[in-house]
PDB file of C-alpha atoms in Angstrom:
ATOM      1  CA  MET A   1    -129.115  88.496-156.782  1.00 46.00           C
ATOM      2  CA  THR A   2    -129.020  87.703-153.041  1.00 54.00           C
ATOM      3  CA  THR A   3    -131.614  85.465-151.298  1.00 58.00           C
ATOM      4  CA  ALA A   4    -134.110  87.031-149.044  1.00 62.00           C
ATOM      5  CA  PRO A   5    -133.411  87.511-145.293  1.00 71.00           C
ATOM      6  CA  GLN A   6    -135.860  84.938-144.227  1.00 68.00           C
ATOM      7  CA  ALA A   7    -133.982  82.144-146.350  1.00 85.00           C
ATOM      8  CA  TRP A   8    -130.694  82.906-144.994  1.00 95.00           C
ATOM      9  CA  PRO A   9    -128.920  79.962-142.903  1.00 95.00           C
ATOM     10  CA  ARG A  10    -128.699  80.350-139.123  1.00 94.00           C
ATOM     11  CA  GLN A  11    -125.167  81.186-138.477  1.00 97.00           C
ATOM     12  CA  LEU A  12    -123.006  79.109-136.135  1.00 97.00           C
ATOM     13  CA  ARG A  13    -122.021  81.056-132.864  1.00 96.00           C
ATOM     14  CA  LEU A  14    -118.984  79.157-130.938  1.00 97.00           C
ATOM     15  CA  PRO A  15    -117.016  80.288-127.871  1.00 96.00           C
ATOM     16  CA  GLY A  16    -114.616  83.197-128.413  1.00 97.00           C
ATOM     17  CA  GLN A  17    -116.244  84.314-131.616  1.00 98.00           C
ATOM     18  CA  ALA A  18    -116.116  87.802-132.178  1.00 98.00           C
ATOM     19  CA  ALA A  19    -119.328  88.093-134.636  1.00 98.00           C
ATOM     20  CA  ALA A  20    -121.472  85.905-137.018  1.00 98.00           C
ATOM     21  CA  PRO A  21    -122.688  88.596-139.689  1.00 98.00           C
ATOM     22  CA  GLU A  22    -126.165  87.550-141.240  1.00 97.00           C
ATOM     23  CA  GLY A  23    -126.232  86.644-145.280  1.00 97.00           C
ATOM     24  CA  PRO A  24    -126.976  84.107-147.678  1.00 97.00           C
ATOM     25  CA  VAL A  25    -123.767  82.254-146.918  1.00 97.00           C
ATOM     26  CA  ASP A  26    -123.400  79.590-144.392  1.00 97.00           C
ATOM     27  CA  MET A  27    -119.901  80.216-142.807  1.00 97.00           C
ATOM     28  CA  GLN A  28    -120.204  77.052-140.475  1.00 96.00           C
ATOM     29  CA  THR A  29    -117.111  75.600-141.858  1.00 96.00           C
ATOM     30  CA  MET A  30    -115.081  78.788-141.237  1.00 97.00           C
ATOM     31  CA  TYR A  31    -116.421  79.371-137.870  1.00 98.00           C
ATOM     32  CA  LEU A  32    -115.383  75.574-136.738  1.00 98.00           C
ATOM     33  CA  MET A  33    -112.029  76.262-138.010  1.00 98.00           C
ATOM     34  CA  HIS A  34    -111.380  79.754-136.142  1.00 98.00           C
ATOM     35  CA  HIS A  35    -112.821  77.625-133.003  1.00 98.00           C
ATOM     36  CA  ALA A  36    -110.239  74.988-133.391  1.00 98.00           C
ATOM     37  CA  PHE A  37    -107.647  77.720-133.773  1.00 98.00           C
ATOM     38  CA  ARG A  38    -108.362  79.486-130.471  1.00 98.00           C
ATOM     39  CA  ARG A  39    -108.678  76.217-128.824  1.00 98.00           C
ATOM     40  CA  ASP A  40    -105.523  74.985-129.853  1.00 98.00           C
ATOM     41  CA  LEU A  41    -103.671  78.263-128.818  1.00 98.00           C
ATOM     42  CA  ASP A  42    -105.217  78.256-125.592  1.00 98.00           C
ATOM     43  CA  ALA A  43    -104.128  74.695-124.882  1.00 98.00           C
ATOM     44  CA  PHE A  44    -100.574  75.346-125.891  1.00 98.00           C
ATOM     45  CA  ALA A  45    -100.132  78.400-123.810  1.00 98.00           C
ATOM     46  CA  ASP A  46    -101.249  76.078-120.982  1.00 98.00           C
ATOM     47  CA  ALA A  47     -99.118  73.244-121.601  1.00 98.00           C
ATOM     48  CA  VAL A  48     -95.925  75.530-122.336  1.00 98.00           C
ATOM     49  CA  ARG A  49     -96.233  77.120-118.988  1.00 97.00           C
ATOM     50  CA  HIS A  50     -96.937  73.829-117.190  1.00 98.00           C
ATOM     51  CA  THR A  51     -95.064  71.042-118.954  1.00 98.00           C
ATOM     52  CA  PRO A  52     -91.809  70.148-116.992  1.00 97.00           C
ATOM     53  CA  ALA A  53     -88.991  70.797-119.293  1.00 96.00           C
ATOM     54  CA  GLY A  54     -87.370  67.546-118.808  1.00 96.00           C
ATOM     55  CA  ASP A  55     -90.443  65.568-119.815  1.00 97.00           C
ATOM     56  CA  ARG A  56     -89.066  65.044-123.413  1.00 96.00           C
ATOM     57  CA  ARG A  57     -91.669  62.510-124.489  1.00 97.00           C
ATOM     58  CA  THR A  58     -94.541  65.277-124.022  1.00 98.00           C
ATOM     59  CA  TRP A  59     -92.349  67.781-125.612  1.00 98.00           C
ATOM     60  CA  GLN A  60     -92.028  65.575-128.579  1.00 98.00           C
ATOM     61  CA  ALA A  61     -95.713  65.110-128.609  1.00 98.00           C
ATOM     62  CA  LEU A  62     -96.266  69.042-128.412  1.00 98.00           C
ATOM     63  CA  ALA A  63     -93.627  69.626-131.155  1.00 98.00           C
ATOM     64  CA  ALA A  64     -95.546  67.237-133.313  1.00 98.00           C
ATOM     65  CA  ARG A  65     -98.904  68.587-132.483  1.00 98.00           C
ATOM     66  CA  TRP A  66     -97.937  71.919-133.118  1.00 98.00           C
ATOM     67  CA  GLU A  67     -96.889  70.913-136.701  1.00 98.00           C
ATOM     68  CA  LEU A  68    -100.672  69.817-137.270  1.00 98.00           C
ATOM     69  CA  PHE A  69    -102.010  73.024-135.688  1.00 98.00           C
ATOM     70  CA  ALA A  70     -99.445  75.283-138.005  1.00 98.00           C
ATOM     71  CA  GLU A  71    -100.056  73.126-141.190  1.00 97.00           C
ATOM     72  CA  VAL A  72    -103.700  73.536-140.923  1.00 97.00           C
ATOM     73  CA  LEU A  73    -103.632  77.162-140.221  1.00 97.00           C
ATOM     74  CA  HIS A  74    -101.170  77.750-143.184  1.00 96.00           C
ATOM     75  CA  LYS A  75    -103.470  76.094-145.433  1.00 95.00           C
ATOM     76  CA  HIS A  76    -106.663  77.991-144.225  1.00 96.00           C
ATOM     77  CA  HIS A  77    -104.837  81.043-144.627  1.00 96.00           C
ATOM     78  CA  SER A  78    -103.625  80.177-148.217  1.00 95.00           C
ATOM     79  CA  ALA A  79    -106.926  79.332-149.287  1.00 95.00           C
ATOM     80  CA  GLU A  80    -108.108  82.700-148.258  1.00 96.00           C
ATOM     81  CA  ASP A  81    -105.199  84.597-149.755  1.00 96.00           C
ATOM     82  CA  ASP A  82    -105.651  82.409-153.055  1.00 95.00           C
ATOM     83  CA  HIS A  83    -109.371  82.020-153.550  1.00 95.00           C
ATOM     84  CA  VAL A  84    -111.615  84.163-151.140  1.00 96.00           C
ATOM     85  CA  TRP A  85    -110.112  87.574-150.855  1.00 96.00           C
ATOM     86  CA  PRO A  86    -109.337  87.571-154.772  1.00 95.00           C
ATOM     87  CA  ALA A  87    -112.978  86.836-155.579  1.00 94.00           C
ATOM     88  CA  LEU A  88    -114.121  89.692-153.326  1.00 96.00           C
ATOM     89  CA  VAL A  89    -111.396  92.102-154.443  1.00 94.00           C
ATOM     90  CA  ARG A  90    -112.884  91.663-157.934  1.00 93.00           C
ATOM     91  CA  VAL A  91    -116.415  93.334-157.005  1.00 95.00           C
ATOM     92  CA  GLY A  92    -115.578  94.978-153.811  1.00 96.00           C
ATOM     93  CA  THR A  93    -115.483  98.798-153.017  1.00 97.00           C
ATOM     94  CA  PRO A  94    -112.272 100.405-152.132  1.00 97.00           C
ATOM     95  CA  GLU A  95    -113.286 100.151-148.405  1.00 97.00           C
ATOM     96  CA  ASP A  96    -113.710  96.529-148.894  1.00 97.00           C
ATOM     97  CA  VAL A  97    -110.194  96.149-150.561  1.00 97.00           C
ATOM     98  CA  ALA A  98    -108.545  97.947-147.850  1.00 97.00           C
ATOM     99  CA  VAL A  99    -109.996  95.279-145.526  1.00 97.00           C
ATOM    100  CA  LEU A 100    -109.153  92.446-147.609  1.00 96.00           C
ATOM    101  CA  ASP A 101    -105.670  93.824-147.840  1.00 96.00           C
ATOM    102  CA  ALA A 102    -105.479  93.886-144.146  1.00 97.00           C
ATOM    103  CA  MET A 103    -106.512  90.296-144.034  1.00 97.00           C
ATOM    104  CA  ALA A 104    -103.700  89.309-146.218  1.00 94.00           C
ATOM    105  CA  ALA A 105    -101.108  91.649-144.398  1.00 96.00           C
ATOM    106  CA  GLU A 106    -102.285  90.095-140.978  1.00 96.00           C
ATOM    107  CA  HIS A 107    -101.546  86.467-142.381  1.00 95.00           C
ATOM    108  CA  GLY A 108     -98.016  87.669-143.263  1.00 95.00           C
ATOM    109  CA  GLU A 109     -97.382  89.034-139.539  1.00 95.00           C
ATOM    110  CA  ILE A 110     -98.722  85.515-137.965  1.00 96.00           C
ATOM    111  CA  ASP A 111     -96.359  83.084-140.014  1.00 92.00           C
ATOM    112  CA  PRO A 112     -93.341  84.275-138.644  1.00 95.00           C
ATOM    113  CA  LEU A 113     -94.751  83.852-134.997  1.00 96.00           C
ATOM    114  CA  LEU A 114     -95.720  80.309-135.713  1.00 97.00           C
ATOM    115  CA  GLU A 115     -92.277  79.308-136.907  1.00 97.00           C
ATOM    116  CA  SER A 116     -90.543  80.870-133.891  1.00 97.00           C
ATOM    117  CA  CYS A 117     -92.723  78.937-132.027  1.00 98.00           C
ATOM    118  CA  ALA A 118     -92.310  75.596-133.902  1.00 98.00           C
ATOM    119  CA  ALA A 119     -88.391  76.196-133.295  1.00 98.00           C
ATOM    120  CA  GLY A 120     -89.043  76.510-129.714  1.00 98.00           C
ATOM    121  CA  PHE A 121     -91.255  73.065-129.541  1.00 98.00           C
ATOM    122  CA  ARG A 122     -88.333  71.609-131.507  1.00 98.00           C
ATOM    123  CA  ARG A 123     -85.669  72.640-129.151  1.00 97.00           C
ATOM    124  CA  LEU A 124     -87.404  71.307-125.985  1.00 98.00           C
ATOM    125  CA  ALA A 125     -88.347  68.009-127.797  1.00 97.00           C
ATOM    126  CA  THR A 126     -84.514  67.231-127.828  1.00 97.00           C
ATOM    127  CA  ARG A 127     -83.391  68.725-124.502  1.00 96.00           C
ATOM    128  CA  ALA A 128     -84.409  70.035-121.043  1.00 96.00           C
ATOM    129  CA  ASP A 129     -84.168  73.955-121.231  1.00 96.00           C
ATOM    130  CA  GLU A 130     -85.858  76.106-118.824  1.00 97.00           C
ATOM    131  CA  ASP A 131     -84.713  79.351-120.486  1.00 97.00           C
ATOM    132  CA  ALA A 132     -86.208  78.024-123.987  1.00 97.00           C
ATOM    133  CA  ARG A 133     -89.629  77.137-122.317  1.00 97.00           C
ATOM    134  CA  ALA A 134     -89.843  80.627-120.946  1.00 97.00           C
ATOM    135  CA  ALA A 135     -88.966  82.252-124.194  1.00 98.00           C
ATOM    136  CA  LEU A 136     -91.415  79.716-125.831  1.00 98.00           C
ATOM    137  CA  ALA A 137     -94.178  80.751-123.429  1.00 98.00           C
ATOM    138  CA  VAL A 138     -93.605  84.309-124.645  1.00 98.00           C
ATOM    139  CA  ARG A 139     -93.884  83.493-128.263  1.00 98.00           C
ATOM    140  CA  VAL A 140     -96.882  81.239-127.876  1.00 98.00           C
ATOM    141  CA  CYS A 141     -98.863  84.109-126.209  1.00 98.00           C
ATOM    142  CA  ALA A 142     -97.852  86.599-129.127  1.00 97.00           C
ATOM    143  CA  ALA A 143     -99.027  84.169-131.633  1.00 98.00           C
ATOM    144  CA  ARG A 144    -102.281  83.713-129.695  1.00 98.00           C
ATOM    145  CA  GLU A 145    -103.043  87.372-129.201  1.00 98.00           C
ATOM    146  CA  SER A 146    -102.125  88.023-133.020  1.00 97.00           C
ATOM    147  CA  LEU A 147    -104.311  85.505-134.326  1.00 98.00           C
ATOM    148  CA  ARG A 148    -107.172  86.406-131.851  1.00 98.00           C
ATOM    149  CA  ARG A 149    -106.962  90.070-133.210  1.00 98.00           C
ATOM    150  CA  HIS A 150    -106.876  88.590-136.630  1.00 98.00           C
ATOM    151  CA  LEU A 151    -109.937  86.147-136.327  1.00 98.00           C
ATOM    152  CA  ALA A 152    -112.061  89.063-134.729  1.00 98.00           C
ATOM    153  CA  HIS A 153    -111.261  91.257-137.456  1.00 98.00           C
ATOM    154  CA  GLU A 154    -112.138  88.661-140.078  1.00 98.00           C
ATOM    155  CA  GLU A 155    -115.264  87.799-138.273  1.00 98.00           C
ATOM    156  CA  SER A 156    -116.439  91.362-137.867  1.00 98.00           C
ATOM    157  CA  GLU A 157    -115.562  92.813-141.190  1.00 98.00           C
ATOM    158  CA  ALA A 158    -114.094  90.429-143.778  1.00 98.00           C
ATOM    159  CA  ILE A 159    -117.143  87.838-143.400  1.00 98.00           C
ATOM    160  CA  ALA A 160    -119.666  90.944-143.470  1.00 98.00           C
ATOM    161  CA  ILE A 161    -118.030  91.737-147.004  1.00 98.00           C
ATOM    162  CA  VAL A 162    -118.550  88.033-148.066  1.00 98.00           C
ATOM    163  CA  GLN A 163    -122.285  88.175-146.835  1.00 97.00           C
ATOM    164  CA  ARG A 164    -122.716  91.483-148.937  1.00 97.00           C
ATOM    165  CA  LEU A 165    -121.108  90.445-152.118  1.00 97.00           C
ATOM    166  CA  VAL A 166    -120.963  86.744-152.376  1.00 96.00           C
ATOM    167  CA  THR A 167    -124.189  84.170-153.199  1.00 95.00           C
ATOM    168  CA  ALA A 168    -124.380  80.899-151.603  1.00 95.00           C
ATOM    169  CA  GLU A 169    -123.982  79.492-155.305  1.00 96.00           C
ATOM    170  CA  ARG A 170    -120.652  81.209-155.545  1.00 96.00           C
ATOM    171  CA  TRP A 171    -119.405  80.584-152.179  1.00 96.00           C
ATOM    172  CA  HIS A 172    -119.912  76.634-152.964  1.00 95.00           C
ATOM    173  CA  GLN A 173    -117.977  77.193-156.058  1.00 96.00           C
ATOM    174  CA  ILE A 174    -114.945  78.836-154.270  1.00 95.00           C
ATOM    175  CA  GLU A 175    -115.201  76.077-151.312  1.00 93.00           C
ATOM    176  CA  ALA A 176    -114.952  73.261-154.271  1.00 93.00           C
ATOM    177  CA  GLU A 177    -111.931  75.022-155.658  1.00 93.00           C
ATOM    178  CA  ILE A 178    -110.316  75.212-152.289  1.00 92.00           C
ATOM    179  CA  GLU A 179    -111.207  71.460-151.727  1.00 88.00           C
ATOM    180  CA  LYS A 180    -109.507  70.127-154.950  1.00 88.00           C
ATOM    181  CA  GLY A 181    -107.050  67.595-154.489  1.00 78.00           C
ATOM    182  CA  GLY A 182    -107.739  66.817-150.808  1.00 79.00           C
ATOM    183  CA  SER A 183    -107.630  63.180-149.738  1.00 87.00           C
ATOM    184  CA  LEU A 184    -109.247  60.684-147.432  1.00 88.00           C
ATOM    185  CA  ARG A 185    -106.119  60.740-145.119  1.00 91.00           C
ATOM    186  CA  GLU A 186    -106.072  64.445-144.896  1.00 93.00           C
ATOM    187  CA  ALA A 187    -109.748  64.268-144.025  1.00 94.00           C
ATOM    188  CA  ALA A 188    -109.167  61.569-141.447  1.00 95.00           C
ATOM    189  CA  ARG A 189    -106.575  64.074-139.824  1.00 96.00           C
ATOM    190  CA  ILE A 190    -108.548  67.336-140.076  1.00 97.00           C
ATOM    191  CA  VAL A 191    -112.166  66.034-139.160  1.00 98.00           C
ATOM    192  CA  PRO A 192    -111.406  65.074-135.529  1.00 98.00           C
ATOM    193  CA  TRP A 193    -109.169  68.003-135.174  1.00 98.00           C
ATOM    194  CA  ILE A 194    -112.067  70.435-136.124  1.00 98.00           C
ATOM    195  CA  GLY A 195    -114.716  68.803-134.002  1.00 98.00           C
ATOM    196  CA  HIS A 196    -112.722  68.143-130.850  1.00 98.00           C
ATOM    197  CA  GLY A 197    -114.263  70.486-127.857  1.00 97.00           C
ATOM    198  CA  VAL A 198    -117.069  71.790-129.713  1.00 98.00           C
ATOM    199  CA  PRO A 199    -120.152  72.277-127.528  1.00 97.00           C
ATOM    200  CA  ARG A 200    -122.123  69.013-127.833  1.00 96.00           C
ATOM    201  CA  GLU A 201    -125.430  70.576-129.088  1.00 96.00           C
ATOM    202  CA  THR A 202    -123.448  72.411-131.783  1.00 96.00           C
ATOM    203  CA  LEU A 203    -121.696  69.435-132.638  1.00 97.00           C
ATOM    204  CA  GLU A 204    -124.800  67.337-132.952  1.00 97.00           C
ATOM    205  CA  ARG A 205    -126.156  70.086-135.375  1.00 95.00           C
ATOM    206  CA  VAL A 206    -123.154  69.984-137.358  1.00 97.00           C
ATOM    207  CA  LEU A 207    -122.877  66.309-137.755  1.00 97.00           C
ATOM    208  CA  ASP A 208    -126.682  66.079-138.523  1.00 96.00           C
ATOM    209  CA  GLY A 209    -126.123  68.127-141.739  1.00 94.00           C
ATOM    210  CA  ALA A 210    -122.697  66.646-142.697  1.00 95.00           C
ATOM    211  CA  PRO A 211    -121.954  64.284-145.611  1.00 94.00           C
ATOM    212  CA  ALA A 212    -122.174  60.731-144.791  1.00 96.00           C
ATOM    213  CA  PRO A 213    -118.447  60.292-145.357  1.00 94.00           C
ATOM    214  CA  LEU A 214    -117.756  62.903-142.805  1.00 95.00           C
ATOM    215  CA  LYS A 215    -120.012  61.283-139.980  1.00 97.00           C
ATOM    216  CA  VAL A 216    -118.080  58.145-140.572  1.00 97.00           C
ATOM    217  CA  ILE A 217    -114.592  59.804-140.392  1.00 97.00           C
ATOM    218  CA  TRP A 218    -115.665  61.353-137.238  1.00 98.00           C
ATOM    219  CA  THR A 219    -117.170  58.073-136.001  1.00 97.00           C
ATOM    220  CA  LEU A 220    -114.053  56.322-136.584  1.00 97.00           C
ATOM    221  CA  THR A 221    -111.360  58.897-135.347  1.00 98.00           C
ATOM    222  CA  HIS A 222    -112.708  61.204-132.872  1.00 98.00           C
ATOM    223  CA  ARG A 223    -112.020  58.976-129.736  1.00 98.00           C
ATOM    224  CA  GLY A 224    -108.427  58.100-130.728  1.00 98.00           C
ATOM    225  CA  PHE A 225    -107.742  61.661-131.381  1.00 98.00           C
ATOM    226  CA  ALA A 226    -109.270  62.742-127.874  1.00 98.00           C
ATOM    227  CA  ARG A 227    -107.024  59.915-126.270  1.00 98.00           C
ATOM    228  CA  ARG A 228    -103.937  61.567-127.946  1.00 98.00           C
ATOM    229  CA  GLU A 229    -104.987  65.182-126.982  1.00 98.00           C
ATOM    230  CA  ALA A 230    -105.334  64.357-123.395  1.00 98.00           C
ATOM    231  CA  ARG A 231    -101.685  62.614-123.331  1.00 98.00           C
ATOM    232  CA  THR A 232    -100.226  65.597-125.267  1.00 98.00           C
ATOM    233  CA  PHE A 233    -101.688  68.281-123.240  1.00 98.00           C
ATOM    234  CA  ARG A 234    -101.676  66.261-120.054  1.00 97.00           C
ATOM    235  CA  TYR A 235    -100.284  69.233-117.933  1.00 97.00           C
ATOM    236  CA  ALA A 236    -102.467  71.876-119.431  1.00 94.00           C
TER     237      ALA A 236
END
């Protein structure tokens, strides 16, 4: 039994977001992750175009930063493929299942693009190569466009299915399954990454409702993360 519309949470809306279907499930974490993915790919696209091919130290930082982005995105997609979509397939219509199958297929299309970009960053971290930089610029833009399409599709259609089929209680169970095995060290890496660049008013709203440990992690880590971002994306 779903909750009445007047009791539904106010959904987060962030720059670049395609939609925020209403319903009983608060999709705040999902939208924050999507915002961070879009933000990162925009920053990487600018950095690849403008970072001098010979600035090896900056390319090394960019290569390491790409590893963080790709790792978080892979875990995010794996969580959806292993926990979210299967929970919906069991109760969805054939039309719902077609959308969810498309979600998984799109994940499969994105993964090779990410690895090809990683190879380009690794090459530029070891040698100045203008041809490699030009090729990487094309690859990063291709990855950005592919992920943008996927995120818009997910926000517009897949999350609408979540809101129609899942209760808030069931969603909390799914999130708990996904979060099993998480560590403090991982949280210290991910929390400042998620919050970086979020509009101030929205960030204040998010932190106001966050558990105390996450607030502490944000307080301790976000300034250092911002300084590292400024150095890594100094040419963007």
